[in-house]
Amino acid sequence: MGGRRWALGAAGLVLGLLAAGTISASAADPLVSRGKAATASSIEGAGFEAGKAVDGNTSSRWASAEGHDPEWLRVDLGSAHTISRVRLNWEAAYARSYRVQTSADGSAWTDVYSTAAGDGGVDDLTLSGSGRYVRVYGTARGTAWGYSLWEFEVYGVGGGTPPTTTTTTTTTTPPVPGLGYPFGSRKQPYAAGILRPSGGTSTLDAAVVDYYQRWKSAFLRHNCNSAWSQVLAADADHTYVAEAQGYGMVIVATMAGVDPDARRIFDGFVKWRNDHPSVIDSDLMASEQNDDCVSVNGSDSATDGDMDVAYGLLLADRQWGSSGTHNYKQIAIRHINAIKRSLVNPSTNLLRPGDWANSSDPRYYVTRSSDWMADHFRAFRKATGDSAWDTIRNAHQNLMTTMQQNFAPSTGLLPDFVERTNSTPRPPAGKVLEDELGDGKYWWNACRVPWRIGADAATGGDSKSLIAARKLNTWARSKFGGNPGNIRVGYQLNGTQLSSDVSAAFFAPFAVAATTDPGSQAWLDSLWNKMVQTPIGSDDYFASSIQLQVMITVTGNHWVP
């Protein structure tokens, strides 16, 4: 009971921190948008220009191109304003899912309102925000047409001075100067129709920040050398594993803006990476270290860790730039090139389990499904300009589709590993690397697949990822009767349960898959509530790290560098 009170108090504290500098709304604030310059992402045709929505005439309207998401309408107030109210008068072509956003410069946007349950008519919104620009960003149409507004009215006061009469307060995460993507800024919108858990962005963000602080306390260390950062992996085979450090780099770079120590911590991860190279390819990281922080068990690499390390470095470059202690971009490019050189099978274009799985090893044609991080491949392509990453990405997407169709047509579940990728790919019948029971089943590696596939669908809208994620979600929602408490550890590919154990590593990832299905709001909310109510165990870094990253993704805070 005391622990529960503490958790709620911490969340309240985080909300207070996020709310610092937010503005109270006044119902009496004047209309400030009429006749101002307006622009839009598209128009249906002549007579439906953006300015028609701010002209004060309820018989003229803006209309976007038909049948396309996302679309937006923006008004330039001419100077910084405190915004207290937005009134949207929808024509028949309304938005089912949309956001109201503010911006100081017209490029970096902050959500001040969002909904996935729009029903048209008039939306008269009391909210709190500030900026020169205000935008309605539609992500899912309510009809087969486009988006159309008779009037887009913004109320507030100029000069950025908060009004004194308070009626309602809504909090948002303010942008942090000097950061490329401060946590909570949501500067990269998701694909059209992607859901979020119900609730305001500040409430959702506060839950993520609270969980992040507890995750740091439980697992973040600076052992053996104060300049190092490590994620303690008490439930892994060794004290420190590459997978954990990759998670740490991605998480900390993403949480910059609410953690003032984020860059210092991240630089500690970079030093750890530099000081623990693989003995096979020194541009990759050794996968396991003992209590003395010494690499052990062959000192070679593990693909999942290296994928996240490279991705984390790209996040850091976009977050802080690369002119500090470490040139993040340069190190990232070296790491990405090493992944291509030493972890990608040149004949199949599929990832191998590690740099040790060379052509003389029987696992040369084995790949791990949880390594198929399609959004990472997109980031690697962008960072390097190397079109080989398009080929690599397509190879993994095609194998994903093949495995679902041939071995899990009713569930979409993937096995931990796939063997014989050079001929007829299949789940292994027994142990190929880690577990006699689970290597060919949906087990402790593949449990991450709904998260990885769903993240690519959400951030990039890839059709293959979207189909695969929805297949997984359809099975899970039906199998567990909409109750996340029914999810257990491990399944055969036909959906038969393997264990009675429960772990966040298995229930949390389904939340990301759920965001891809417009009909799964209640299911997503149930999964979110299950996560928020799940405590962190000091010996459960794996599940806790997965859940934290899932929470980041489903709240709209995942971005691809």
Coordinates of C-alpha atoms in Angstrom, one line a residue:
M1 CA 0.0 0.0 0.0
G2 CA 2.8 2.4 0.9
G3 CA 4.5 1.6 -2.4
R4 CA 1.3 2.5 -4.3
R5 CA 1.1 5.8 -2.5
W6 CA 4.7 6.6 -3.4
A7 CA 4.1 5.8 -7.1
L8 CA 1.1 8.1 -7.3
G9 CA 3.1 10.8 -5.5
A10 CA 6.0 10.5 -7.9
A11 CA 3.6 10.8 -10.9
G12 CA 2.1 13.9 -9.4
L13 CA 5.6 15.4 -8.9
V14 CA 6.4 14.7 -12.5
L15 CA 3.2 16.3 -13.7
G16 CA 4.1 19.3 -11.7
L17 CA 7.5 19.5 -13.3
L18 CA 6.1 19.0 -16.8
A19 CA 3.5 21.7 -16.1
A20 CA 6.2 24.3 -15.1
G21 CA 5.6 27.4 -17.2
T22 CA 2.3 26.3 -18.6
I23 CA -0.5 28.8 -19.0
S24 CA -4.0 29.0 -17.5
A25 CA -6.9 29.7 -19.9
S26 CA -9.4 32.4 -19.9
A27 CA -12.8 32.0 -21.5
A28 CA -12.8 35.7 -22.2
D29 CA -9.7 35.8 -24.4
P30 CA -10.3 37.5 -27.8
L31 CA -10.4 35.8 -31.2
V32 CA -6.9 36.3 -32.7
S33 CA -6.9 34.2 -35.9
R34 CA -9.5 35.9 -38.1
G35 CA -8.0 37.2 -41.3
K36 CA -4.5 36.0 -40.5
A37 CA -2.3 34.2 -43.0
A38 CA -3.2 30.6 -43.3
T39 CA -1.6 27.7 -45.2
A40 CA -2.5 24.0 -45.6
S41 CA -0.9 20.8 -46.6
S42 CA -3.3 20.6 -49.6
I43 CA -6.5 21.9 -51.0
E44 CA -9.3 20.1 -52.8
G45 CA -9.4 22.7 -55.5
A46 CA -10.0 26.4 -56.3
G47 CA -12.4 27.9 -53.8
F48 CA -11.3 25.7 -50.9
E49 CA -8.1 27.6 -49.9
A50 CA -6.7 27.7 -46.3
G51 CA -7.7 31.3 -45.8
K52 CA -11.4 30.4 -46.2
A53 CA -11.3 28.8 -42.7
V54 CA -10.2 32.1 -41.0
D55 CA -12.3 34.6 -42.9
G56 CA -15.3 34.7 -40.5
N57 CA -17.7 33.4 -43.1
T58 CA -19.4 30.1 -42.2
S59 CA -20.5 29.5 -45.7
S60 CA -16.9 29.3 -47.1
R61 CA -14.5 26.5 -46.1
W62 CA -11.0 25.0 -46.4
A63 CA -11.0 21.4 -47.8
S64 CA -8.0 19.1 -48.2
A65 CA -7.3 16.7 -51.0
E66 CA -9.7 13.8 -50.8
G67 CA -8.8 10.3 -49.5
H68 CA -5.4 11.2 -48.0
D69 CA -3.9 11.2 -44.5
P70 CA -2.3 13.1 -42.8
E71 CA -3.4 16.7 -43.7
W72 CA -3.1 20.0 -41.8
L73 CA -4.2 23.6 -41.7
R74 CA -2.0 26.2 -40.1
V75 CA -2.6 29.9 -39.1
D76 CA 0.1 32.4 -38.5
L77 CA -0.9 34.8 -35.7
G78 CA 1.9 37.1 -36.6
S79 CA 3.6 37.1 -33.2
A80 CA 3.8 34.9 -30.1
H81 CA 0.5 34.4 -28.3
T82 CA -0.8 32.6 -25.3
I83 CA -3.5 30.3 -26.6
S84 CA -6.5 29.4 -24.4
R85 CA -9.2 28.2 -26.8
V86 CA -9.6 26.7 -30.2
R87 CA -12.9 26.3 -31.9
L88 CA -13.2 24.0 -34.9
N89 CA -16.4 24.1 -37.0
W90 CA -16.2 20.9 -39.2
E91 CA -17.9 20.4 -42.5
A92 CA -19.2 16.9 -43.2
A93 CA -15.6 15.9 -44.0
Y94 CA -14.4 15.8 -40.4
A95 CA -11.3 14.4 -38.6
R96 CA -11.8 11.2 -36.4
S97 CA -8.3 11.6 -35.1
Y98 CA -6.5 14.9 -35.0
R99 CA -4.2 17.1 -32.9
V100 CA -4.1 20.8 -32.2
Q101 CA -0.5 21.9 -32.1
T102 CA 1.4 25.2 -31.4
S103 CA 4.8 26.3 -32.6
A104 CA 7.2 29.3 -32.2
D105 CA 8.8 28.9 -35.6
G106 CA 6.4 26.9 -37.7
S107 CA 8.7 23.8 -37.8
A108 CA 8.9 22.4 -34.2
W109 CA 5.4 21.5 -33.0
T110 CA 4.0 20.8 -29.5
D111 CA 0.7 19.0 -29.0
V112 CA -1.8 20.9 -26.8
Y113 CA -4.8 18.7 -27.6
S114 CA -5.4 15.3 -29.3
T115 CA -8.2 12.9 -29.8
A116 CA -8.9 9.7 -31.7
A117 CA -12.7 9.9 -31.2
G118 CA -13.7 13.0 -33.2
D119 CA -17.3 13.0 -34.4
G120 CA -17.5 16.2 -36.4
G121 CA -19.8 19.2 -35.7
V122 CA -18.2 21.9 -33.6
D123 CA -15.3 21.1 -31.3
D124 CA -14.9 24.0 -28.8
L125 CA -11.7 23.2 -27.0
T126 CA -10.4 24.9 -23.8
L127 CA -6.6 24.3 -23.7
S128 CA -3.3 25.8 -22.8
G129 CA -0.3 26.6 -25.0
S130 CA 1.7 29.3 -26.6
G131 CA 3.2 30.1 -30.0
R132 CA 3.0 32.2 -33.1
Y133 CA 1.6 29.3 -35.2
V134 CA -1.4 27.1 -34.4
R135 CA -2.1 24.0 -36.5
V136 CA -4.8 21.4 -36.8
Y137 CA -3.1 18.1 -37.8
G138 CA -5.5 15.4 -39.0
T139 CA -4.2 11.9 -38.9
A140 CA -7.4 9.8 -39.6
R141 CA -10.4 11.0 -41.6
G142 CA -13.9 10.4 -40.3
T143 CA -15.2 9.9 -43.9
A144 CA -13.9 8.7 -47.3
W145 CA -13.4 12.4 -48.3
G146 CA -10.7 14.7 -47.0
Y147 CA -10.7 17.2 -44.1
S148 CA -12.8 20.3 -44.2
L149 CA -13.4 23.2 -41.8
W150 CA -15.9 26.0 -42.1
E151 CA -14.0 28.0 -39.5
F152 CA -10.8 27.5 -37.5
E153 CA -10.9 30.0 -34.6
V154 CA -8.0 30.6 -32.2
Y155 CA -8.5 32.6 -29.0
G156 CA -5.7 34.0 -26.8
V157 CA -3.6 37.1 -26.0
G158 CA -0.5 38.5 -27.7
G159 CA 2.9 39.0 -26.2
G160 CA 3.0 35.6 -24.4
T161 CA 1.6 37.1 -21.1
P162 CA -0.6 34.6 -19.3
P163 CA -4.2 35.8 -18.7
T164 CA -5.1 36.2 -15.0
T165 CA -8.6 34.6 -15.0
T166 CA -8.3 30.8 -14.7
T167 CA -11.0 28.4 -15.7
T168 CA -9.0 25.4 -17.0
T169 CA -5.4 24.2 -17.0
T170 CA -4.0 21.7 -19.4
T171 CA -0.3 20.8 -19.2
T172 CA 2.1 20.0 -22.0
T173 CA 5.8 19.3 -22.1
P174 CA 7.5 22.5 -23.1
P175 CA 10.3 22.3 -25.7
V176 CA 13.9 22.4 -24.3
P177 CA 16.3 24.8 -25.9
G178 CA 19.4 23.2 -27.5
L179 CA 17.8 19.8 -28.1
G180 CA 16.7 18.4 -31.4
Y181 CA 13.9 16.2 -30.1
P182 CA 13.1 16.9 -26.4
F183 CA 10.9 14.3 -24.8
G184 CA 7.3 15.1 -25.2
S185 CA 7.7 17.4 -28.2
R186 CA 6.4 14.8 -30.7
K187 CA 8.1 16.5 -33.6
Q188 CA 7.8 13.4 -35.8
P189 CA 4.1 12.7 -36.3
Y190 CA 3.1 9.0 -36.6
A191 CA 1.4 7.5 -39.6
A192 CA -2.3 8.2 -40.1
G193 CA -4.7 6.3 -37.9
I194 CA -2.2 5.2 -35.2
L195 CA -3.8 5.2 -31.8
R196 CA -2.5 6.4 -28.4
P197 CA -3.7 5.4 -25.0
S198 CA -6.7 7.5 -23.8
G199 CA -5.8 10.6 -21.8
G200 CA -4.0 13.9 -22.2
T201 CA -0.4 14.0 -23.4
S202 CA 0.8 15.4 -20.1
T203 CA -0.7 12.6 -18.1
L204 CA 0.7 10.0 -20.5
D205 CA 4.1 11.6 -20.5
A206 CA 4.2 11.8 -16.7
A207 CA 3.6 8.0 -16.5
V208 CA 6.5 7.4 -18.9
V209 CA 8.8 9.8 -16.9
D210 CA 7.9 8.2 -13.6
Y211 CA 8.6 4.7 -15.0
Y212 CA 11.9 6.0 -16.5
Q213 CA 13.1 7.4 -13.1
R214 CA 12.3 4.1 -11.4
W215 CA 14.1 2.2 -14.2
K216 CA 17.2 4.4 -13.8
S217 CA 17.2 3.7 -10.0
A218 CA 16.9 0.0 -10.5
F219 CA 19.3 -0.6 -13.4
L220 CA 21.5 2.3 -14.3
R221 CA 25.1 2.0 -12.9
H222 CA 28.5 3.6 -13.2
N223 CA 30.5 0.6 -11.9
C224 CA 34.3 -0.1 -12.2
N225 CA 34.9 3.3 -13.8
S226 CA 32.8 6.4 -13.0
A227 CA 33.1 7.5 -16.6
W228 CA 31.2 4.4 -17.7
S229 CA 27.4 4.0 -17.8
Q230 CA 25.9 0.5 -17.8
V231 CA 22.5 -1.1 -17.5
L232 CA 22.7 -3.9 -14.9
A233 CA 21.3 -7.1 -16.3
A234 CA 20.8 -9.1 -13.2
D235 CA 18.5 -11.6 -14.9
A236 CA 20.8 -12.2 -17.9
D237 CA 23.7 -14.7 -18.2
H238 CA 26.2 -12.1 -17.3
T239 CA 26.2 -8.9 -15.3
Y240 CA 26.3 -6.7 -18.3
V241 CA 25.1 -7.6 -21.8
A242 CA 25.2 -5.6 -25.1
E243 CA 21.4 -5.9 -25.5
A244 CA 21.0 -4.0 -22.2
Q245 CA 23.5 -1.3 -23.1
G246 CA 21.7 -0.8 -26.5
Y247 CA 18.4 -0.4 -24.7
G248 CA 20.0 2.1 -22.3
M249 CA 21.4 4.3 -25.1
V250 CA 18.1 4.4 -27.0
I251 CA 16.1 5.2 -23.8
V252 CA 18.4 7.9 -22.4
A253 CA 18.8 9.7 -25.8
T254 CA 15.0 9.7 -26.1
M255 CA 14.4 11.0 -22.6
A256 CA 16.6 14.0 -23.0
G257 CA 14.6 17.1 -22.0
V258 CA 13.2 15.6 -18.8
D259 CA 16.5 14.2 -17.6
P260 CA 19.2 16.9 -17.2
D261 CA 21.8 14.2 -16.9
A262 CA 20.9 12.5 -20.2
R263 CA 23.9 13.5 -22.2
R264 CA 26.4 12.7 -19.4
I265 CA 24.8 9.3 -19.0
F266 CA 24.8 8.7 -22.7
D267 CA 28.5 9.6 -23.0
G268 CA 29.1 7.0 -20.4
F269 CA 27.5 4.4 -22.6
V270 CA 29.6 5.5 -25.5
K271 CA 32.8 5.2 -23.5
W272 CA 31.6 1.7 -22.4
R273 CA 31.0 0.8 -26.0
N274 CA 34.5 2.1 -27.1
D275 CA 36.2 0.3 -24.2
H276 CA 34.6 -3.1 -24.9
P277 CA 35.0 -3.9 -28.6
S278 CA 34.3 -7.2 -30.1
V279 CA 37.5 -9.2 -30.7
I280 CA 36.2 -10.2 -34.2
D281 CA 35.1 -6.8 -35.5
S282 CA 36.4 -4.0 -33.3
D283 CA 33.8 -1.5 -34.6
L284 CA 31.1 -3.7 -32.9
M285 CA 30.7 -4.2 -29.2
A286 CA 31.6 -7.2 -27.1
S287 CA 28.3 -8.8 -25.9
E288 CA 29.0 -9.8 -22.3
Q289 CA 30.9 -8.5 -19.3
N290 CA 31.3 -9.9 -15.8
D291 CA 31.2 -8.2 -12.3
D292 CA 34.6 -6.7 -12.9
C293 CA 33.4 -5.1 -16.2
V294 CA 35.7 -7.4 -18.2
S295 CA 34.5 -8.9 -21.5
V296 CA 33.9 -12.7 -21.3
N297 CA 32.5 -15.6 -23.1
G298 CA 34.4 -15.1 -26.3
S299 CA 34.3 -11.3 -26.3
D300 CA 32.4 -11.3 -29.6
S301 CA 29.2 -9.4 -30.6
A302 CA 25.4 -9.9 -30.4
T303 CA 23.4 -8.5 -33.2
D304 CA 20.5 -7.1 -31.1
G305 CA 22.8 -5.1 -29.0
D306 CA 24.7 -3.7 -31.9
M307 CA 21.6 -2.7 -33.7
D308 CA 20.4 -0.6 -30.8
V309 CA 23.8 0.9 -30.1
A310 CA 24.1 2.2 -33.7
Y311 CA 20.5 3.5 -33.5
G312 CA 21.1 5.1 -30.2
L313 CA 24.2 6.9 -31.6
L314 CA 22.1 8.3 -34.4
L315 CA 19.5 9.5 -31.9
A316 CA 22.2 11.3 -30.0
D317 CA 23.5 13.0 -33.1
R318 CA 20.1 14.4 -33.8
Q319 CA 19.5 15.2 -30.2
W320 CA 22.7 17.0 -29.2
G321 CA 24.8 17.2 -32.4
S322 CA 28.2 15.6 -32.7
S323 CA 30.6 18.3 -31.7
G324 CA 31.1 17.3 -28.0
T325 CA 33.2 14.7 -26.3
H326 CA 32.2 12.1 -28.8
N327 CA 31.4 12.4 -32.5
Y328 CA 28.2 10.4 -32.3
K329 CA 27.6 10.5 -36.1
Q330 CA 31.0 9.3 -37.0
I331 CA 30.9 6.5 -34.4
A332 CA 27.4 5.5 -35.6
I333 CA 28.5 5.3 -39.3
R334 CA 31.4 3.1 -38.3
H335 CA 29.1 0.9 -36.3
I336 CA 26.5 0.7 -39.0
N337 CA 29.1 -0.2 -41.6
A338 CA 30.4 -2.9 -39.3
I339 CA 26.9 -4.3 -38.9
K340 CA 26.6 -4.6 -42.7
R341 CA 30.1 -6.1 -42.9
S342 CA 30.0 -8.6 -40.1
L343 CA 26.4 -9.2 -39.1
V344 CA 24.5 -9.3 -42.4
N345 CA 24.7 -12.5 -44.5
P346 CA 25.8 -11.3 -47.9
S347 CA 23.9 -14.0 -49.8
T348 CA 20.5 -13.7 -48.0
N349 CA 20.8 -10.0 -46.8
L350 CA 19.5 -11.2 -43.4
L351 CA 21.0 -10.5 -40.0
R352 CA 23.1 -13.3 -38.4
P353 CA 23.0 -13.7 -34.5
G354 CA 26.5 -12.2 -34.1
D355 CA 29.8 -11.6 -35.8
W356 CA 30.9 -15.1 -34.7
A357 CA 28.3 -16.7 -37.0
N358 CA 30.7 -16.9 -40.0
S359 CA 30.4 -19.1 -43.1
S360 CA 32.0 -22.0 -41.2
D361 CA 29.5 -21.9 -38.4
P362 CA 26.3 -24.0 -38.7
R363 CA 24.3 -20.9 -37.7
Y364 CA 25.4 -18.9 -40.7
Y365 CA 21.9 -19.2 -42.2
V366 CA 20.1 -18.6 -38.9
T367 CA 18.5 -15.3 -38.0
R368 CA 16.7 -14.0 -34.9
S369 CA 13.3 -12.5 -35.4
S370 CA 13.6 -9.9 -32.7
D371 CA 16.6 -8.4 -34.6
W372 CA 14.4 -7.4 -37.5
M373 CA 14.2 -3.8 -36.5
A374 CA 12.8 -2.2 -39.7
D375 CA 12.8 1.3 -38.4
H376 CA 16.5 0.9 -37.6
F377 CA 17.2 -0.1 -41.2
R378 CA 15.4 3.0 -42.3
A379 CA 17.6 5.1 -40.1
F380 CA 20.8 3.4 -41.3
R381 CA 19.8 4.1 -44.9
K382 CA 19.3 7.7 -44.2
A383 CA 22.5 8.1 -42.2
T384 CA 24.8 6.4 -44.6
G385 CA 23.1 7.0 -48.0
D386 CA 23.8 3.3 -48.7
S387 CA 21.0 1.7 -50.7
A388 CA 22.1 -1.7 -49.5
W389 CA 19.9 -1.0 -46.4
D390 CA 16.8 -0.9 -48.6
T391 CA 17.7 -4.4 -49.8
I392 CA 18.4 -5.6 -46.3
R393 CA 15.1 -4.1 -45.0
N394 CA 13.1 -5.7 -47.8
A395 CA 14.7 -9.1 -47.2
H396 CA 13.6 -9.0 -43.6
Q397 CA 10.1 -7.7 -44.4
N398 CA 9.7 -10.5 -47.0
L399 CA 10.8 -13.2 -44.5
M400 CA 8.5 -11.8 -41.9
T401 CA 5.6 -12.1 -44.3
T402 CA 6.6 -15.6 -45.4
M403 CA 6.9 -16.9 -41.9
Q404 CA 3.5 -15.6 -40.8
Q405 CA 1.8 -17.0 -43.9
N406 CA 3.5 -20.4 -43.8
F407 CA 3.8 -21.2 -40.1
A408 CA 1.4 -18.9 -38.2
P409 CA -1.5 -18.0 -40.5
S410 CA -4.0 -17.6 -37.7
T411 CA -1.8 -16.0 -35.1
G412 CA 1.0 -14.1 -36.9
L413 CA 3.4 -15.3 -34.2
L414 CA 7.1 -15.6 -35.2
P415 CA 9.6 -18.0 -33.7
D416 CA 12.7 -16.9 -31.7
F417 CA 14.9 -18.0 -34.6
V418 CA 14.5 -19.0 -38.3
E419 CA 16.9 -21.5 -39.8
R420 CA 17.7 -22.5 -43.4
T421 CA 17.3 -19.0 -44.6
N422 CA 19.3 -19.9 -47.8
S423 CA 16.8 -22.4 -48.9
T424 CA 13.4 -23.0 -47.2
P425 CA 13.2 -20.9 -44.1
R426 CA 11.5 -22.6 -41.1
P427 CA 11.3 -22.5 -37.3
P428 CA 14.0 -24.8 -35.8
A429 CA 12.6 -28.1 -34.4
G430 CA 15.0 -27.9 -31.4
K431 CA 17.9 -25.8 -30.1
V432 CA 19.9 -23.8 -32.6
L433 CA 21.4 -21.2 -30.2
E434 CA 19.7 -20.7 -26.8
D435 CA 16.8 -22.9 -25.8
E436 CA 15.6 -26.4 -26.7
L437 CA 12.0 -25.5 -25.8
G438 CA 11.8 -22.0 -27.3
D439 CA 14.1 -21.5 -30.3
G440 CA 11.4 -22.5 -32.7
K441 CA 8.6 -21.0 -30.6
Y442 CA 7.3 -17.5 -29.6
W443 CA 9.6 -17.3 -26.6
W444 CA 12.0 -14.9 -24.8
N445 CA 13.4 -13.4 -28.0
A446 CA 10.3 -13.2 -30.2
C447 CA 8.2 -11.7 -27.4
R448 CA 9.7 -8.4 -28.6
V449 CA 8.4 -8.8 -32.2
P450 CA 5.0 -7.0 -31.8
W451 CA 6.9 -4.0 -30.4
R452 CA 9.5 -4.0 -33.2
I453 CA 7.0 -4.5 -36.1
G454 CA 4.5 -2.1 -34.6
A455 CA 7.0 0.6 -34.1
D456 CA 7.9 0.6 -37.8
A457 CA 4.2 0.6 -38.8
A458 CA 3.5 3.5 -36.4
T459 CA 6.4 5.7 -37.4
G460 CA 6.8 4.9 -41.1
G461 CA 3.4 3.5 -42.2
D462 CA 5.1 0.5 -44.0
S463 CA 2.3 -1.7 -45.4
K464 CA 4.0 -5.0 -44.6
S465 CA 4.7 -4.0 -41.0
L466 CA 1.2 -2.7 -40.7
I467 CA -0.3 -6.0 -42.0
A468 CA 1.9 -8.1 -39.8
A469 CA 1.3 -6.0 -36.7
R470 CA -2.5 -6.1 -37.2
K471 CA -2.4 -9.9 -37.6
L472 CA -0.6 -10.2 -34.3
N473 CA -3.0 -7.8 -32.7
T474 CA -6.2 -9.5 -34.0
W475 CA -5.0 -12.8 -32.6
A476 CA -4.0 -11.4 -29.2
R477 CA -7.1 -9.3 -28.6
S478 CA -9.3 -12.4 -29.4
K479 CA -7.1 -14.9 -27.7
F480 CA -6.9 -13.0 -24.4
G481 CA -10.5 -11.7 -24.5
G482 CA -9.4 -8.1 -24.2
N483 CA -7.8 -8.8 -20.8
P484 CA -4.0 -8.4 -20.7
G485 CA -4.0 -10.3 -17.4
N486 CA -4.5 -13.5 -19.5
I487 CA -1.2 -13.2 -21.4
R488 CA 1.4 -15.7 -20.4
V489 CA 5.0 -16.4 -21.2
G490 CA 5.5 -18.4 -24.4
Y491 CA 3.3 -19.8 -27.2
Q492 CA 3.6 -22.3 -30.0
L493 CA 3.1 -20.6 -33.3
N494 CA -0.5 -21.9 -33.4
G495 CA -1.2 -20.1 -30.2
T496 CA -1.0 -22.9 -27.7
Q497 CA 0.3 -21.7 -24.4
L498 CA 3.7 -23.0 -23.2
S499 CA 3.9 -21.6 -19.6
S500 CA 1.7 -20.2 -16.8
D501 CA 4.3 -17.5 -16.0
V502 CA 3.6 -13.8 -16.5
S503 CA 6.0 -11.1 -17.7
A504 CA 5.8 -7.6 -19.0
A505 CA 8.2 -8.8 -21.8
F506 CA 5.2 -10.7 -23.2
F507 CA 2.2 -8.4 -22.5
A508 CA 3.7 -5.0 -23.1
P509 CA 4.8 -5.4 -26.7
F510 CA 1.2 -6.2 -27.8
A511 CA 0.4 -2.5 -26.9
V512 CA 2.4 -1.3 -29.9
A513 CA 0.7 -3.7 -32.2
A514 CA -2.6 -2.5 -30.8
T515 CA -1.9 1.1 -31.8
T516 CA -2.0 0.0 -35.5
D517 CA -5.7 -1.1 -35.4
P518 CA -8.3 1.7 -35.2
G519 CA -10.8 -0.7 -33.6
S520 CA -8.5 -1.5 -30.6
Q521 CA -8.7 1.6 -28.4
A522 CA -10.2 -0.3 -25.5
W523 CA -7.7 -3.1 -25.8
L524 CA -4.8 -0.6 -26.0
D525 CA -6.1 1.2 -22.9
S526 CA -6.3 -2.1 -21.0
L527 CA -2.7 -2.9 -22.0
W528 CA -1.6 0.6 -21.0
N529 CA -3.3 0.4 -17.6
K530 CA -1.7 -3.0 -17.1
M531 CA 1.7 -1.5 -17.7
V532 CA 1.2 1.5 -15.5
Q533 CA 0.2 -0.8 -12.6
T534 CA 3.1 -3.1 -13.1
P535 CA 6.0 -2.5 -10.6
I536 CA 9.7 -2.7 -11.6
G537 CA 11.6 -5.7 -10.2
S538 CA 15.3 -5.1 -9.4
D539 CA 16.1 -8.5 -11.0
D540 CA 14.0 -8.0 -14.1
Y541 CA 15.9 -5.5 -16.4
F542 CA 14.7 -7.3 -19.5
A543 CA 11.0 -6.9 -19.1
S544 CA 11.3 -3.5 -17.5
S545 CA 13.4 -2.1 -20.3
I546 CA 11.0 -3.5 -22.9
Q547 CA 8.0 -2.1 -21.1
L548 CA 9.6 1.4 -20.9
Q549 CA 10.4 1.5 -24.6
V550 CA 6.9 0.3 -25.3
M551 CA 5.5 3.1 -23.2
I552 CA 7.7 5.6 -25.1
T553 CA 6.4 4.3 -28.4
V554 CA 2.7 4.1 -27.7
T555 CA 2.6 7.6 -26.2
G556 CA 3.9 9.1 -29.5
N557 CA 7.4 9.7 -28.3
H558 CA 9.3 7.3 -30.6
W559 CA 11.1 9.0 -33.4
V560 CA 13.4 7.8 -36.1
P561 CA 16.7 9.7 -36.7

